[in-house]
Amino acid sequence: MFDKVYDVIVVGGGHAGSEAAAAAANMGSNTLLVTMNLQNIAQMSCNPAMGGIAKGQIVREIDALGGYSGIVSDTSAIQFKMLNKSKGPAMWSPRVQSDRMRFAEDWRMLLEQTQNLDFYQDMVVGLLIKGEQIVGVKTSLGLEIKSRSVVLTNGTFLNGLIHIGDKNFGGGRAGERAAIGITEQLIDLGFDSGRMKTGTPPRVDGRSLDFSKMIEQPGDVTPQKFSYLETTKPLENQRSCHMTHTSAEVHNLLKEGFDRSPMFNGRIQSIGPRYCPSIEDKINRFSEKERHQIFVEPEGWNTVEYYINGFSTSLPEDVQYKALKAVKGFEHVRFFRPGYAIEYDYFPPTQLTYSLETKLIKGLFFAGQINGTTGYEEAASQGLMAGINASLSVQNKAPFILRRDEAYIGVLIDDLITKGTEEPYRMFTSRAEYRTLLRQDNADLRLTPKGYDLGIASLVRLQRMERKHNQSKDFVSFFRKQSVKPEEANPVLESKSSSPIKQSDKMFKIFSRPNITIDDVRKFQAVEDYISEHNLNDEVIEQTEIQIKYSGYIEKEKNNADKLTRLEYVKIPKEFDYTQVKSMSYEAREKLHAVQPATVAQASRISGVSPNDISVLLVFLGR
């Protein structure tokens, strides 16, 4: 049946698997996507949304490199919001509410239109290993499919166990069976594994809710898009979300079921996501709070199903129902299905290299929740990188690696393989020390040339990025050269309580004032004439404003990044013997031996390795 040897086999069709398969195939590798159910490709297992704080930046980066998540987010969007708009542009984070069914369908259609990509529905139960090299996979039907590399993106399916109150049963997602066999084989091969937990809230019938008792949460008045390509237009119509709150009564009703909660009676011992806790965890940890926010999110354009964000739970279904009925607007609620928790196997990511290839088995890559992360966006970005690097590995080319100053994806992967994680890892802007450089608006400028060189970003995408770059660069030069007279400038300045000028001054200097915006300087006739003459779009205008307003901060951060990234180029030989560096602390030698960092910069970020240890290492390396 499978008489050819594939370049890349991707196991799992979630967000990581979909991006991995698309990337490898678009780079020319003969690719096979094996998943347990082809109807559930890129399924939104949890909330029907993409993006958010730091996550939106990741989706933009995936899109800039040539991935599909941004495009599908746009084609399936029902609402768009730019979060943190009141803060500086380093914090602006795009988010879309998605049509869950359309999201999965659009992903499936895009993948089916991708050259070099085959599909097969079956469960992978084992890996084919020859020496220390992956040579294929084995399925539950007994098929052996040969390949030069394999990307595992198993999500929550590895020995998945679903909990609802005092009931539990095997499963990787509601209504789907767990995957067995792979964990046990990897442990036999010498891998360390662990268990993690995540959860999801009830889904309810929107016809049973009273939205008049809730606070409406509409989308942006002028919505933008995720993808830098012009595949779709910004939304003209949007669906609103709504917000309500729990109460002391709701908390008391939930507490009645704590003795039947798998979280509190010991049946769940694995660690859940710190920043997305269950409702029972929230009222237990934050007992001083009288109420918590509940966001009521539509699942699509036409469905009546709603997702109850903020009410993730594994309590018994009768307790969930009773407590939710006490929430304002939910008095007559009807459930589609209760919330549940799920435990699953993961493999500490310190067992990987920067390419996401395992250190023990050549050609075997891990991406997504198998690495201990949580979130569609984190998974998709790892899938993209693993797919790229699996393809490069079979071409005997150097791996593609992003540094911390180049992308949030670089921060994510460096954090995982250097520090590891003992709880589900989620990306935040605070994790990135160069977030002024890593903005959502400039992901294309940072990454599209790299994606084009790899063969996954199209020439159209590159040309669009170059046009944006050149137009914004020329517009900045215009502001540097163009002067404005006091009689034209002062009315604008005085309206913003900004000091008037006494003689003509450069527009750049005026525009650089903290309280002066692009809307203010557009009142100068020369600016409006320039925009009209050069047919500048909002994207170019926004980019110009950021470059002018934050030029000092951007330059300073670039200089800091340049200084620190010099150590990224100081390589440490493979299998370096740290025991011979006697003047280094014992803890540092132990940690460095375990992680086997590729560069001195990576070594410096390992917990327990001091600046003095790095100095000793540099001397020992002859630097």
Coordinates of C-alpha atoms in Angstrom, one line a residue:
M1 CA 0.0 0.0 0.0
F2 CA 2.8 2.4 0.9
D3 CA 5.6 1.3 -1.5
K4 CA 7.6 4.5 -1.3
V5 CA 9.8 6.0 1.3
Y6 CA 8.5 9.4 2.4
D7 CA 10.9 12.3 3.3
V8 CA 8.7 13.3 6.2
I9 CA 5.9 11.6 8.1
V10 CA 3.9 13.9 10.4
V11 CA 2.0 12.1 13.2
G12 CA -1.1 14.0 14.3
G13 CA -3.4 16.5 12.5
G14 CA -3.8 19.3 15.1
H15 CA -2.3 22.8 14.8
A16 CA 1.3 21.6 15.1
G17 CA 0.8 18.7 12.7
S18 CA -1.0 20.8 10.1
E19 CA 1.7 23.5 10.0
A20 CA 4.5 20.8 10.0
A21 CA 2.9 19.0 7.1
A22 CA 2.3 22.1 5.1
A23 CA 5.9 23.4 5.7
A24 CA 7.6 20.2 4.8
A25 CA 5.5 19.7 1.6
N26 CA 5.9 23.3 0.5
M27 CA 9.7 22.9 0.8
G28 CA 9.5 20.0 -1.7
S29 CA 9.6 17.0 0.6
N30 CA 7.3 14.1 0.0
T31 CA 5.2 14.3 3.1
L32 CA 2.6 12.0 4.7
L33 CA 0.2 13.3 7.4
V34 CA -1.1 10.4 9.5
T35 CA -3.9 11.2 11.9
M36 CA -6.6 9.3 13.7
N37 CA -9.5 11.2 12.2
L38 CA -9.2 13.2 9.0
Q39 CA -12.5 15.0 9.8
N40 CA -10.8 16.6 12.8
I41 CA -7.8 18.2 11.1
A42 CA -6.8 21.5 12.9
Q43 CA -9.7 21.0 15.3
M44 CA -10.1 23.8 17.9
S45 CA -10.2 21.5 20.9
C46 CA -10.6 24.4 23.3
N47 CA -11.7 28.0 22.7
P48 CA -12.7 29.1 19.2
A49 CA -10.1 31.9 18.9
M50 CA -6.6 32.6 17.6
G51 CA -4.1 35.1 18.9
G52 CA -4.2 37.2 22.0
I53 CA -1.3 38.7 24.1
A54 CA 2.0 37.4 22.7
K55 CA 0.0 34.6 20.9
G56 CA -1.1 37.1 18.2
Q57 CA 2.6 38.0 17.6
I58 CA 3.3 34.3 17.1
V59 CA 0.5 33.9 14.5
R60 CA 1.9 36.9 12.6
E61 CA 5.3 35.3 12.6
I62 CA 4.0 32.0 11.3
D63 CA 2.2 33.9 8.5
A64 CA 5.3 35.9 7.7
L65 CA 7.4 32.7 7.3
G66 CA 4.8 31.3 5.0
G67 CA 2.6 29.2 7.3
Y68 CA -1.1 28.9 7.1
S69 CA -2.5 29.8 10.6
G70 CA -2.8 33.5 9.8
I71 CA -4.6 32.9 6.5
V72 CA -7.1 30.4 8.1
S73 CA -7.7 32.8 11.0
D74 CA -8.7 35.5 8.6
T75 CA -11.0 33.3 6.4
S76 CA -12.8 31.9 9.4
A77 CA -12.9 35.0 11.6
I78 CA -16.2 36.3 13.1
Q79 CA -14.6 39.0 15.2
F80 CA -11.3 40.9 15.3
K81 CA -9.7 42.8 18.2
M82 CA -6.3 44.4 18.6
L83 CA -5.6 44.0 22.3
N84 CA -3.5 46.4 24.4
K85 CA -4.0 49.3 22.0
S86 CA -3.8 51.7 24.9
K87 CA -0.2 50.6 25.5
G88 CA 2.9 50.9 23.3
P89 CA 3.1 48.9 19.9
A90 CA 5.3 46.3 21.5
M91 CA 2.3 45.2 23.4
W92 CA -0.3 45.3 20.6
S93 CA -1.7 41.8 20.1
P94 CA -4.2 40.8 17.4
R95 CA -6.9 38.3 18.3
V96 CA -9.8 36.8 16.3
Q97 CA -12.9 34.9 17.4
S98 CA -13.2 32.0 14.9
D99 CA -15.9 30.0 13.3
R100 CA -14.8 26.6 14.7
M101 CA -16.2 24.5 11.9
R102 CA -15.1 26.8 9.1
F103 CA -11.6 27.0 10.7
A104 CA -11.1 23.2 10.5
E105 CA -12.7 23.1 7.0
D106 CA -10.4 25.9 5.6
W107 CA -7.3 24.2 7.0
R108 CA -8.4 20.9 5.4
M109 CA -8.9 22.5 2.1
L110 CA -5.6 24.4 2.2
L111 CA -3.7 21.1 3.0
E112 CA -5.5 19.2 0.2
Q113 CA -4.4 21.9 -2.3
T114 CA -0.7 21.6 -1.1
Q115 CA 1.6 19.7 -3.5
N116 CA 3.7 16.8 -2.2
L117 CA 1.3 16.0 0.7
D118 CA -0.5 12.7 1.2
F119 CA -3.0 11.8 3.9
Y120 CA -3.8 8.6 5.8
Q121 CA -6.3 7.9 8.6
D122 CA -4.9 5.5 11.2
M123 CA -3.3 5.5 14.7
V124 CA 0.5 5.4 14.8
V125 CA 1.4 3.0 17.6
G126 CA 5.1 2.7 17.2
L127 CA 8.3 4.0 15.5
L128 CA 10.6 2.2 13.3
I129 CA 14.2 2.7 14.5
K130 CA 17.4 1.4 12.9
G131 CA 20.3 2.0 15.2
E132 CA 19.9 5.7 16.3
Q133 CA 18.0 6.7 13.1
I134 CA 14.2 6.9 12.6
V135 CA 13.1 5.0 9.5
G136 CA 9.4 5.1 9.7
V137 CA 6.2 4.4 11.7
K138 CA 3.9 1.5 12.5
T139 CA 0.1 1.9 12.6
S140 CA -2.6 0.1 14.5
L141 CA -3.5 -1.8 11.3
G142 CA 0.0 -3.3 11.3
L143 CA 1.2 -1.2 8.4
E144 CA 4.9 -0.1 8.3
I145 CA 5.4 3.1 6.5
K146 CA 9.0 4.1 5.7
S147 CA 10.4 7.6 6.0
R148 CA 13.6 9.5 6.4
S149 CA 12.2 11.7 9.2
V150 CA 9.2 11.7 11.5
V151 CA 7.5 14.6 13.3
L152 CA 5.5 13.7 16.4
T153 CA 2.6 16.1 17.2
N154 CA 0.4 14.0 19.4
G155 CA -1.2 16.8 21.4
T156 CA -3.2 15.4 24.4
F157 CA -3.6 12.0 22.9
L158 CA -0.6 10.1 24.4
N159 CA -2.3 7.9 27.0
G160 CA -4.9 10.6 27.4
L161 CA -7.3 10.2 30.3
I162 CA -10.4 12.4 30.5
H163 CA -11.9 13.3 34.0
I164 CA -15.5 14.5 34.7
G165 CA -16.0 14.4 38.5
D166 CA -15.5 10.9 39.8
K167 CA -15.7 9.4 36.3
N168 CA -12.7 8.9 34.1
F169 CA -12.1 7.2 30.7
G170 CA -9.4 7.0 28.1
G171 CA -9.5 9.6 25.4
G172 CA -7.4 12.3 23.7
R173 CA -10.4 14.6 23.2
A174 CA -14.1 14.4 23.9
G175 CA -15.4 11.5 21.7
E176 CA -12.0 10.4 20.5
R177 CA -9.8 7.6 21.7
A178 CA -6.3 8.0 23.3
A179 CA -3.1 7.0 21.5
I180 CA -1.1 4.2 23.0
G181 CA 2.2 2.6 22.3
I182 CA 4.5 5.5 21.5
T183 CA 5.2 6.6 25.1
E184 CA 6.2 3.2 26.2
Q185 CA 8.6 2.8 23.2
L186 CA 10.2 6.2 23.7
I187 CA 10.8 5.4 27.4
D188 CA 12.4 2.1 26.4
L189 CA 14.7 4.1 24.0
G190 CA 15.9 6.2 26.9
F191 CA 13.5 9.2 26.9
D192 CA 12.2 10.9 30.0
S193 CA 8.5 11.5 30.1
G194 CA 6.0 13.2 32.4
R195 CA 2.2 13.9 32.8
M196 CA 0.4 17.2 32.3
K197 CA -3.2 18.3 32.6
T198 CA -5.4 20.7 30.7
G199 CA -9.1 21.4 30.8
T200 CA -12.0 22.8 28.9
P201 CA -15.3 24.4 29.9
P202 CA -18.9 23.4 29.2
R203 CA -20.5 24.2 25.8
V204 CA -24.0 25.5 26.0
D205 CA -27.0 26.4 23.8
G206 CA -27.0 30.2 23.2
R207 CA -30.8 30.1 22.8
S208 CA -31.1 29.4 26.5
L209 CA -29.0 32.5 27.6
D210 CA -30.2 36.0 28.4
F211 CA -27.6 38.3 26.9
S212 CA -29.4 41.4 28.1
K213 CA -28.0 40.6 31.6
M214 CA -24.5 40.5 30.2
I215 CA -22.0 43.1 29.0
E216 CA -21.5 43.1 25.2
Q217 CA -18.0 42.7 23.9
P218 CA -18.0 43.9 20.3
G219 CA -15.0 43.7 17.9
D220 CA -12.9 46.7 16.7
V221 CA -14.7 49.4 14.8
T222 CA -12.1 49.2 12.1
P223 CA -10.9 45.5 12.2
Q224 CA -7.6 44.5 10.8
K225 CA -6.4 41.0 9.6
F226 CA -3.8 38.4 10.7
S227 CA -2.2 37.6 7.3
Y228 CA 0.1 40.0 5.5
L229 CA -1.3 38.6 2.3
E230 CA -4.4 40.0 0.7
T231 CA -6.3 36.7 0.7
T232 CA -9.3 38.2 2.4
K233 CA -10.6 41.7 3.3
P234 CA -11.1 42.9 6.9
L235 CA -14.4 41.9 8.4
E236 CA -17.4 44.0 7.5
N237 CA -19.8 42.3 9.9
Q238 CA -18.8 40.8 13.3
R239 CA -20.4 38.7 16.0
S240 CA -20.1 40.0 19.6
C241 CA -18.9 38.1 22.6
H242 CA -20.4 38.8 26.0
M243 CA -19.1 39.1 29.6
T244 CA -20.7 38.1 32.9
H245 CA -19.4 37.2 36.3
T246 CA -19.5 34.4 38.9
S247 CA -20.7 35.3 42.4
A248 CA -20.3 34.1 46.0
E249 CA -23.4 31.9 45.4
V250 CA -21.8 30.3 42.4
H251 CA -18.6 29.7 44.3
N252 CA -20.5 28.0 47.2
L253 CA -22.3 25.7 44.7
L254 CA -19.0 24.8 43.1
K255 CA -17.4 24.1 46.5
E256 CA -20.2 21.5 47.3
G257 CA -18.6 19.3 44.6
F258 CA -15.0 19.7 45.7
D259 CA -15.0 16.3 47.4
R260 CA -15.9 14.8 44.1
S261 CA -13.4 16.8 42.1
P262 CA -10.5 14.8 40.6
M263 CA -8.3 17.9 41.2
F264 CA -8.8 17.8 45.0
N265 CA -9.3 14.1 45.8
G266 CA -6.0 13.0 44.3
R267 CA -7.1 11.3 41.1
I268 CA -5.4 14.1 39.1
Q269 CA -1.8 14.6 40.2
S270 CA -0.3 16.1 37.1
I271 CA 0.2 19.9 36.7
G272 CA -2.2 22.1 34.8
P273 CA -1.7 25.5 33.1
R274 CA -0.9 28.2 35.7
Y275 CA -2.3 31.0 33.6
C276 CA -5.5 29.3 32.5
P277 CA -6.7 27.6 35.7
S278 CA -10.0 25.8 36.2
I279 CA -12.8 27.6 37.9
E280 CA -12.4 25.3 41.0
D281 CA -8.7 26.1 41.1
K282 CA -9.4 29.8 40.8
I283 CA -11.9 29.9 43.7
N284 CA -9.5 27.8 45.8
R285 CA -6.4 29.8 45.1
F286 CA -8.0 33.2 45.0
S287 CA -10.5 32.7 47.8
E288 CA -10.5 36.4 48.7
K289 CA -12.1 37.2 45.3
E290 CA -15.9 37.4 45.3
R291 CA -16.3 37.0 41.6
H292 CA -14.5 36.0 38.4
Q293 CA -15.0 37.1 34.8
I294 CA -16.8 34.7 32.4
F295 CA -16.6 35.4 28.6
V296 CA -19.4 33.9 26.5
E297 CA -18.0 33.3 23.1
P298 CA -20.0 32.2 19.9
E299 CA -18.6 29.1 18.2
G300 CA -19.4 30.4 14.7
W301 CA -21.6 32.5 12.3
N302 CA -24.6 30.2 12.3
T303 CA -24.4 27.8 15.2
V304 CA -26.1 28.4 18.5
E305 CA -23.3 26.7 20.4
Y306 CA -21.3 28.9 22.9
Y307 CA -18.0 28.4 24.6
I308 CA -17.9 29.5 28.3
N309 CA -14.4 31.0 28.6
G310 CA -13.3 31.2 32.3
F311 CA -15.3 28.3 33.5
S312 CA -12.9 25.4 32.7
T313 CA -13.7 22.6 35.1
S314 CA -13.5 18.9 35.8
L315 CA -16.3 18.9 38.5
P316 CA -19.2 16.4 38.2
E317 CA -21.6 17.5 35.4
D318 CA -24.5 18.0 37.9
V319 CA -22.3 20.4 39.9
Q320 CA -21.3 22.3 36.8
Y321 CA -24.9 22.7 35.7
K322 CA -26.2 23.8 39.1
A323 CA -23.4 26.4 39.5
L324 CA -23.6 27.8 36.0
K325 CA -27.4 28.3 36.4
A326 CA -26.6 30.7 39.2
V327 CA -24.5 32.9 36.9
K328 CA -26.3 36.0 35.7
G329 CA -27.7 35.4 32.2
F330 CA -27.5 31.6 32.6
E331 CA -30.6 31.0 34.7
H332 CA -32.2 28.7 32.0
V333 CA -28.9 27.4 30.5
R334 CA -29.0 24.1 28.5
F335 CA -25.7 22.2 28.1
F336 CA -24.4 20.8 24.9
R337 CA -21.7 19.0 26.8
P338 CA -20.0 19.5 30.2
G339 CA -16.4 20.6 30.8
Y340 CA -13.7 18.1 31.5
A341 CA -10.0 17.8 32.4
I342 CA -7.6 15.6 30.5
E343 CA -4.2 14.2 31.5
Y344 CA -1.7 13.2 28.9
D345 CA 2.0 12.3 28.5
Y346 CA 4.7 14.8 27.5
F347 CA 8.4 14.6 27.0
P348 CA 10.6 17.3 28.7
P349 CA 11.9 19.4 25.8
T350 CA 15.4 19.6 27.2
Q351 CA 15.8 16.3 25.2
L352 CA 15.6 18.3 22.0
T353 CA 18.1 20.4 19.9
Y354 CA 17.2 23.9 18.6
S355 CA 15.8 22.3 15.4
L356 CA 13.3 20.3 17.6
E357 CA 15.1 17.1 16.6
T358 CA 15.5 14.7 19.5
K359 CA 19.1 14.2 20.8
L360 CA 18.7 10.4 21.1
I361 CA 17.1 9.6 17.7
K362 CA 18.3 11.2 14.5
G363 CA 15.4 12.3 12.2
L364 CA 12.8 12.3 15.0
F365 CA 11.2 15.7 15.8
F366 CA 8.7 16.7 18.5
A367 CA 6.3 19.6 18.2
G368 CA 3.4 21.0 20.3
Q369 CA 1.9 19.6 23.5
I370 CA 4.3 16.7 23.5
N371 CA 6.9 19.3 24.4
G372 CA 4.9 20.6 27.4
T373 CA 3.3 23.7 25.8
T374 CA -0.3 24.8 25.8
G375 CA -2.1 26.8 23.2
Y376 CA -2.9 26.5 19.5
E377 CA -0.4 29.2 18.6
E378 CA 2.6 27.8 20.5
A379 CA 1.8 24.4 18.9
A380 CA 1.5 25.7 15.4
S381 CA 4.8 27.6 15.6
Q382 CA 6.6 24.5 16.8
G383 CA 5.0 22.5 14.0
L384 CA 6.1 25.0 11.4
M385 CA 9.7 24.9 12.7
A386 CA 9.8 21.1 13.1
G387 CA 8.4 20.6 9.5
I388 CA 11.0 23.0 8.1
N389 CA 13.8 21.3 9.9
A390 CA 12.6 17.8 9.1
S391 CA 12.7 18.8 5.4
L392 CA 16.1 20.4 5.8
S393 CA 17.5 17.3 7.5
V394 CA 16.6 15.0 4.7
Q395 CA 18.2 17.4 2.3
N396 CA 21.4 17.3 4.4
K397 CA 21.1 21.1 5.0
A398 CA 21.8 23.1 8.1
P399 CA 18.9 23.5 10.5
F400 CA 16.8 26.7 10.5
I401 CA 17.0 28.4 13.9
L402 CA 15.5 31.6 15.1
R403 CA 17.3 33.6 17.8
R404 CA 15.5 35.3 20.8
D405 CA 16.0 38.7 19.2
E406 CA 14.5 37.6 15.8
A407 CA 11.1 36.1 16.9
Y408 CA 8.8 35.1 19.7
I409 CA 9.2 31.6 18.1
G410 CA 12.9 31.9 18.9
V411 CA 12.1 32.8 22.5
L412 CA 9.6 29.9 22.8
I413 CA 12.0 27.2 21.5
D414 CA 15.0 28.6 23.5
D415 CA 13.0 28.6 26.7
L416 CA 11.8 25.0 26.1
I417 CA 15.1 23.4 25.3
T418 CA 17.2 25.4 27.6
K419 CA 15.0 25.6 30.7
G420 CA 12.5 22.9 30.1
T421 CA 9.1 23.1 31.7
E422 CA 7.2 21.3 34.5
E423 CA 3.9 22.9 33.8
P424 CA 2.1 23.7 30.5
Y425 CA 4.2 26.5 28.9
R426 CA 2.4 29.5 27.6
M427 CA 3.9 32.5 25.8
F428 CA 3.7 36.0 27.3
T429 CA 5.2 39.3 26.1
S430 CA 7.2 39.4 29.4
R431 CA 9.1 36.3 28.3
A432 CA 10.7 38.2 25.4
E433 CA 13.5 40.6 26.4
Y434 CA 13.5 42.2 23.0
R435 CA 9.8 42.7 22.6
T436 CA 10.2 46.3 21.2
L437 CA 11.9 44.6 18.2
L438 CA 9.4 41.6 18.1
R439 CA 6.2 43.5 17.3
Q440 CA 3.2 42.1 15.5
D441 CA 3.4 44.8 12.9
N442 CA 6.9 44.0 11.7
A443 CA 6.9 40.2 11.7
D444 CA 7.0 40.3 7.9
L445 CA 10.0 42.6 7.8
R446 CA 11.8 40.3 10.3
L447 CA 10.9 36.9 8.8
T448 CA 9.5 36.9 5.3
P449 CA 13.0 37.0 3.6
K450 CA 13.9 34.0 5.7
G451 CA 10.7 32.2 4.7
Y452 CA 11.3 33.0 1.0
D453 CA 14.9 31.6 1.2
L454 CA 13.5 28.4 2.7
G455 CA 10.9 28.1 -0.1
I456 CA 7.7 28.4 2.0
A457 CA 7.0 32.2 1.6
S458 CA 6.0 33.1 -1.9
L459 CA 7.5 35.7 -4.2
V460 CA 4.2 37.7 -3.9
R461 CA 4.6 37.7 -0.2
L462 CA 8.3 38.9 -0.4
Q463 CA 7.4 41.6 -2.9
R464 CA 4.6 42.9 -0.7
M465 CA 6.9 43.0 2.3
E466 CA 9.6 44.9 0.3
R467 CA 7.1 47.4 -1.0
K468 CA 5.9 48.0 2.6
H469 CA 9.5 48.4 3.8
N470 CA 10.5 50.8 1.0
Q471 CA 7.4 52.9 1.3
S472 CA 7.7 53.3 5.1
K473 CA 11.4 54.0 4.8
D474 CA 10.7 56.7 2.2
F475 CA 7.9 58.2 4.3
V476 CA 10.2 58.4 7.3
S477 CA 12.8 60.2 5.1
F478 CA 10.0 62.6 4.1
F479 CA 9.4 63.5 7.7
R480 CA 13.1 64.0 8.3
K481 CA 13.5 66.4 5.3
Q482 CA 10.2 68.2 5.3
S483 CA 9.7 71.3 7.4
V484 CA 6.5 72.9 8.7
K485 CA 5.9 76.6 9.5
P486 CA 4.6 77.8 12.9
E487 CA 1.3 79.1 11.5
E488 CA 0.5 75.6 10.2
A489 CA 2.0 73.6 13.1
N490 CA 0.9 75.6 16.2
P491 CA -2.9 75.2 16.0
V492 CA -2.3 71.4 16.0
L493 CA 0.3 71.6 18.8
E494 CA -1.9 73.9 20.9
S495 CA -4.9 71.6 20.5
K496 CA -2.8 68.8 22.1
S497 CA -1.4 71.1 24.8
S498 CA 2.1 70.8 23.3
S499 CA 4.5 73.7 23.2
P500 CA 4.2 75.8 20.0
I501 CA 7.2 76.4 17.7
K502 CA 8.7 79.9 17.0
Q503 CA 10.3 79.1 13.6
S504 CA 10.0 76.4 11.0
D505 CA 11.0 72.9 12.2
K506 CA 11.3 69.5 10.8
M507 CA 8.2 67.4 10.9
F508 CA 10.1 64.4 12.3
K509 CA 10.9 66.4 15.4
I510 CA 7.3 67.4 15.9
F511 CA 6.0 63.9 15.1
S512 CA 8.4 62.5 17.7
R513 CA 6.6 64.4 20.6
P514 CA 4.9 61.8 22.8
N515 CA 1.4 63.2 22.5
I516 CA 1.4 63.9 18.7
T517 CA -0.1 61.1 16.6
I518 CA -0.3 60.4 12.9
D519 CA -3.8 61.9 12.9
D520 CA -2.4 65.1 14.1
V521 CA 0.4 65.4 11.5
R522 CA -2.0 64.4 8.7
K523 CA -3.5 67.9 9.3
F524 CA -0.4 69.2 7.7
Q525 CA -1.2 69.6 4.0
A526 CA 2.2 68.2 2.8
V527 CA 1.7 65.0 4.7
E528 CA -1.8 64.4 3.3
D529 CA -0.5 65.2 -0.2
Y530 CA 2.4 62.7 0.2
I531 CA 0.0 59.9 1.4
S532 CA -2.3 60.5 -1.5
E533 CA 0.4 60.8 -4.1
H534 CA 2.2 57.6 -3.1
N535 CA -1.1 55.7 -2.4
L536 CA 0.1 54.6 1.1
N537 CA -2.1 52.1 2.9
D538 CA -2.8 52.0 6.7
E539 CA -0.2 49.3 7.2
V540 CA 2.6 51.5 5.8
I541 CA 1.3 54.6 7.7
E542 CA 1.3 52.7 11.0
Q543 CA 4.7 51.3 10.4
T544 CA 6.1 54.8 9.7
E545 CA 4.5 56.1 12.9
I546 CA 6.1 53.4 15.0
Q547 CA 9.5 53.9 13.4
I548 CA 9.4 57.6 14.2
K549 CA 7.8 57.5 17.6
Y550 CA 9.9 54.7 19.0
S551 CA 13.1 55.1 17.0
G552 CA 15.2 55.7 20.2
Y553 CA 13.8 52.7 22.0
I554 CA 14.2 50.4 18.9
E555 CA 17.8 51.5 18.3
K556 CA 18.7 51.0 22.0
E557 CA 17.2 47.5 22.0
K558 CA 19.0 46.6 18.7
N559 CA 22.3 47.6 20.3
N560 CA 21.6 45.5 23.4
A561 CA 20.6 42.5 21.3
D562 CA 23.8 42.9 19.1
K563 CA 26.0 42.8 22.3
L564 CA 24.2 39.8 23.8
T565 CA 23.9 37.8 20.6
R566 CA 27.7 37.8 20.0
L567 CA 27.7 34.8 22.4
E568 CA 25.3 33.0 20.1
Y569 CA 28.1 32.6 17.6
V570 CA 30.5 31.0 20.2
K571 CA 29.8 27.4 19.5
I572 CA 30.3 24.6 22.1
P573 CA 31.6 21.4 20.6
K574 CA 29.1 18.5 20.6
E575 CA 29.4 16.2 23.6
F576 CA 31.8 18.6 25.3
D577 CA 33.2 17.1 28.5
Y578 CA 32.2 19.6 31.2
T579 CA 33.8 17.4 33.9
Q580 CA 37.2 18.6 32.8
V581 CA 36.3 22.2 33.6
K582 CA 37.2 21.9 37.3
S583 CA 36.9 25.6 38.2
M584 CA 33.3 25.6 37.2
S585 CA 30.7 25.0 39.9
Y586 CA 29.4 21.4 40.3
E587 CA 25.8 22.5 39.7
A588 CA 26.8 24.2 36.4
R589 CA 28.7 21.2 35.2
E590 CA 25.7 19.0 36.0
K591 CA 23.2 21.3 34.3
L592 CA 25.4 21.9 31.2
H593 CA 26.0 18.1 30.8
A594 CA 22.2 17.5 31.0
V595 CA 21.2 20.2 28.5
Q596 CA 24.2 20.0 26.2
P597 CA 23.8 23.7 25.0
A598 CA 24.9 24.4 21.4
T599 CA 26.3 27.9 22.2
V600 CA 27.7 29.9 25.1
A601 CA 24.6 32.2 24.9
Q602 CA 22.3 29.2 25.4
A603 CA 24.5 28.0 28.3
S604 CA 24.2 31.4 30.0
R605 CA 20.4 31.0 30.1
I606 CA 20.4 27.7 31.9
S607 CA 19.1 28.0 35.5
G608 CA 22.0 27.3 37.9
V609 CA 24.8 28.5 35.5
S610 CA 26.3 31.7 36.9
P611 CA 28.2 34.5 35.0
N612 CA 31.4 33.3 36.6
D613 CA 30.7 29.8 35.1
I614 CA 30.3 31.3 31.7
S615 CA 33.6 33.3 32.1
V616 CA 35.4 30.0 33.0
L617 CA 33.8 28.3 30.0
L618 CA 34.8 31.1 27.6
V619 CA 38.4 30.9 28.8
F620 CA 38.4 27.1 28.4
L621 CA 37.1 27.6 24.8
G622 CA 39.9 29.9 24.1
R623 CA 37.8 33.1 24.1

